[in-house]
Structure formats: structure tokens, C-alpha cells
Coordinates of C-alpha atoms and ligand atoms in Angstrom, one line a residue:
X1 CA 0.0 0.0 0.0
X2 CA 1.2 3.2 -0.9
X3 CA 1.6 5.7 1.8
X4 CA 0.8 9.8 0.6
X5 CA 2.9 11.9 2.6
X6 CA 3.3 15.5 2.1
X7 CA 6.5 16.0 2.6
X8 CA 8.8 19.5 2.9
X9 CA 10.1 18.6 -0.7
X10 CA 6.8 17.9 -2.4
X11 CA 5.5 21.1 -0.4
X12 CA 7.9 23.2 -1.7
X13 CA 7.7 22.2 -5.3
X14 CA 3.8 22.8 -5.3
X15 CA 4.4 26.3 -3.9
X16 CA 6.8 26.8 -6.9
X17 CA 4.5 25.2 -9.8
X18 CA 1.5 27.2 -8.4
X19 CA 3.1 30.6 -8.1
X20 CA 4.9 30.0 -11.6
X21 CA 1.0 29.4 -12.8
X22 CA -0.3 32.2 -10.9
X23 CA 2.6 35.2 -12.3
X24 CA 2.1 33.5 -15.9
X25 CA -1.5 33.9 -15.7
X26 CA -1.5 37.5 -14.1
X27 CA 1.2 38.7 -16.4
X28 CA -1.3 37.1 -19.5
X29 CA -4.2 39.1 -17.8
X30 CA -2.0 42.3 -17.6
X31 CA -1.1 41.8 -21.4
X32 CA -4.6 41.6 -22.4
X33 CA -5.4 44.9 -20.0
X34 CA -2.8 46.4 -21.6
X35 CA -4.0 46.0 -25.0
X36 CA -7.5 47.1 -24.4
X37 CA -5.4 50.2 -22.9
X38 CA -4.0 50.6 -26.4
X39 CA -7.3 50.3 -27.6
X40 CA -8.2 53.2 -26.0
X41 CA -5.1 55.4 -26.8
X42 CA -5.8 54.3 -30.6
X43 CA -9.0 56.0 -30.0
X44 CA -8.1 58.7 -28.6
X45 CA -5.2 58.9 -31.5
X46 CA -8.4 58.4 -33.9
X47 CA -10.1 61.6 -32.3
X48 CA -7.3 63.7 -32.8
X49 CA -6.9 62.2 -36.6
X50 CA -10.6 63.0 -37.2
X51 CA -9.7 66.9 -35.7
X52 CA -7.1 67.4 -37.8
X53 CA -8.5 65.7 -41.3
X54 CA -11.8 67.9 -40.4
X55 CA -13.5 64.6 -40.4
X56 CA -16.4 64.8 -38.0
X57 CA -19.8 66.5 -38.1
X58 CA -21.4 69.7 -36.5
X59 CA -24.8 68.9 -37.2
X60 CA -26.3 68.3 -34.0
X61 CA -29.3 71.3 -34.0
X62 CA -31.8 69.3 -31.4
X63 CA -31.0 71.8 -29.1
X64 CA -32.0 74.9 -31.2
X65 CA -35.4 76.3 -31.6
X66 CA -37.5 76.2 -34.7
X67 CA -36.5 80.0 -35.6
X68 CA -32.6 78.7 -35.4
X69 CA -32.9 76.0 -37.7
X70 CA -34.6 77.8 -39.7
X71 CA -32.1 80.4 -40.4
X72 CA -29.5 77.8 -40.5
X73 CA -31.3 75.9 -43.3
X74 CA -32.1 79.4 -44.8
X75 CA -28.8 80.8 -45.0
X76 CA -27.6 77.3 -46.4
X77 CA -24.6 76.1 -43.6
X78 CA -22.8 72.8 -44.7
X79 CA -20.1 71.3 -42.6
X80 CA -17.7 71.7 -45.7
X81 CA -17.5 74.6 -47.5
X82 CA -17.8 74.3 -51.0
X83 CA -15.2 77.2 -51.8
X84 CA -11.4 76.2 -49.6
X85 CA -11.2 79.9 -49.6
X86 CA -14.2 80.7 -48.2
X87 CA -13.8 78.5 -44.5
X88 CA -16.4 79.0 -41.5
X89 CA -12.8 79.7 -39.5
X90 CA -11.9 82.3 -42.2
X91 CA -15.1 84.1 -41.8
X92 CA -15.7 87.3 -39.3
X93 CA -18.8 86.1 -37.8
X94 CA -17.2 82.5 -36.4
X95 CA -16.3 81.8 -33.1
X96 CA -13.5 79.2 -32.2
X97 CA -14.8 76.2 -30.5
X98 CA -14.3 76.3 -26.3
X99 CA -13.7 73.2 -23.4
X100 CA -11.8 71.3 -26.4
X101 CA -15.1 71.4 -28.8
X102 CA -14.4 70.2 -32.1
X103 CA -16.9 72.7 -33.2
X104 CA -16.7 76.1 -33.1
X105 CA -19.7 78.9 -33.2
X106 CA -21.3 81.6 -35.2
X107 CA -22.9 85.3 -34.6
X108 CA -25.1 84.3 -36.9
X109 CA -25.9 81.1 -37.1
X110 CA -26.9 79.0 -34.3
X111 CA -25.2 75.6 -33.4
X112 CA -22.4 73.5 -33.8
X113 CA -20.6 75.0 -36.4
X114 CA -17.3 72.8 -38.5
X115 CA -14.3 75.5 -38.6
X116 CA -14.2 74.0 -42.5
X117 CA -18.1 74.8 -43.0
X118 CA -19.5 77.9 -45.1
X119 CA -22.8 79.4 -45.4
X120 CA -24.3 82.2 -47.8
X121 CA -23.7 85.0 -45.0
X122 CA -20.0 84.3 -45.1
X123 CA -17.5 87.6 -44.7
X124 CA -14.0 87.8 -44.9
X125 CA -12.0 88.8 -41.4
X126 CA -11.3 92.2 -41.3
X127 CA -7.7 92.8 -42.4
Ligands
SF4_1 S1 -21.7 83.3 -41.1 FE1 -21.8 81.4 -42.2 S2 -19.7 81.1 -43.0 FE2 -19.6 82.7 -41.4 S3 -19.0 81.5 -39.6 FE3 -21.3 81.7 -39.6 S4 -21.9 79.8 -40.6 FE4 -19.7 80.0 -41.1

């Protein structure tokens, strides 16, 4: 008959195995953490892309009145301007964007307005 017997030896090398298994697995988990981590940094990269490119939208009106759309659609604002030269952020009635908004303002027109938008009311800055 065989006799189990936990021995100082056999203790020891269980200790070993399971606190090999347990850094392995914890340094797997923090791999994966810090992936998702980069995840979030690519994002955050991606935001700041989509700033510079000009590549997001400031078309969000739900909070203006009936009047304020109205004047938007009648003065004809578009989040790109048709004319490069002729830039929302190149005209004297915009307002740049505050609290690291993407979008900036207008005298004018009410809303989220793109610095690369235009509308029919556009003027040049004074020189
Ligand atoms: S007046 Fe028109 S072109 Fe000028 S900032 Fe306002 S929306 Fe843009």
C-alpha cells in the first residue's frame, strides 16, 4: 500500500509550480489589459486624426429652436465649405470652438458650427 505523505520537498515544489501558474497567468491578464489600454489610446489617436482631417460633423441642432434652424437651413450652412477659400474659420462672424469642442460657433448662425463649414452669410476677417 502506498503511503501519501506531504513532505517539505513535495511542499515546496507545489508552492513553486503554483506561483509559476499564478505570475504566468497574471502577467497574460495584464497583457490583455494592456491591450484594451492601447485600444483606448488608438481612440483617442483616432479623435485627434478626425480633428485634424476635419473629419467629423457639426450637425447636432436638437437643441436649437425652430427659428434657429430655420435660419441655418435658410442661409444654407454645410459642414464643408464648397469654396477652400471661403472656411467658416476664415469668416468674421465665427467663433472658435471652447472646453476642447471640435466645433466652433457663429454670430449668426446658431449651433455647432465645423471650422471648414461655409454658409451664404460668409464675410472675410477684417484685415
Ligand atoms: S456666417 Fe456662415 S460662413 Fe460665417 S461662420 Fe457663420 S456659418 Fe460660417
Amino acid at each position: 500500500m502506498m503511503k501519501s505523505e506531504i513532505t517539505r520537498r513535495n511542499f515546496l515544489e507545489k508552492t513553486a509550480y503554483t506561483a509559476a501558474a499564478t505570475l504566468t497567468l497574471g502577467y497574460l491578464l495584464a497583457g490583455c489589459k494592456s491591450e484594451g489600454d492601447a485600444g483606448a489610446t488608438k481612440g483617442a489617436g483616432d479623435t485627434k486624426k478626425q480633428a485634424a482631417s476635419g473629419d467629423f460633423s457639426c450637425n447636432d441642432v436638437s437643441g436649437l429652436n425652430d427659428a434657429d434652424k430655420a435660419t441655418r437651413e435658410s442661409l444654407k450652412y454645410v459642414d464643408k465649405t464648397p469654396d477652400p477659400a471661403k472656411p467658416c474659420d476664415g469668416c468674421a462672424l465665427y467663433t472658435q470652438p471652447t472646453g476642447g469642442a471640435q466645433c466652433g460657433g457663429c454670430t449668426v448662425v446658431k449651433g455647432p458650427i465645423h471650422p471648414k463649414g461655409y454658409c451664404t452669410a460668409w464675410a472675410p476677417k477684417p484685415a
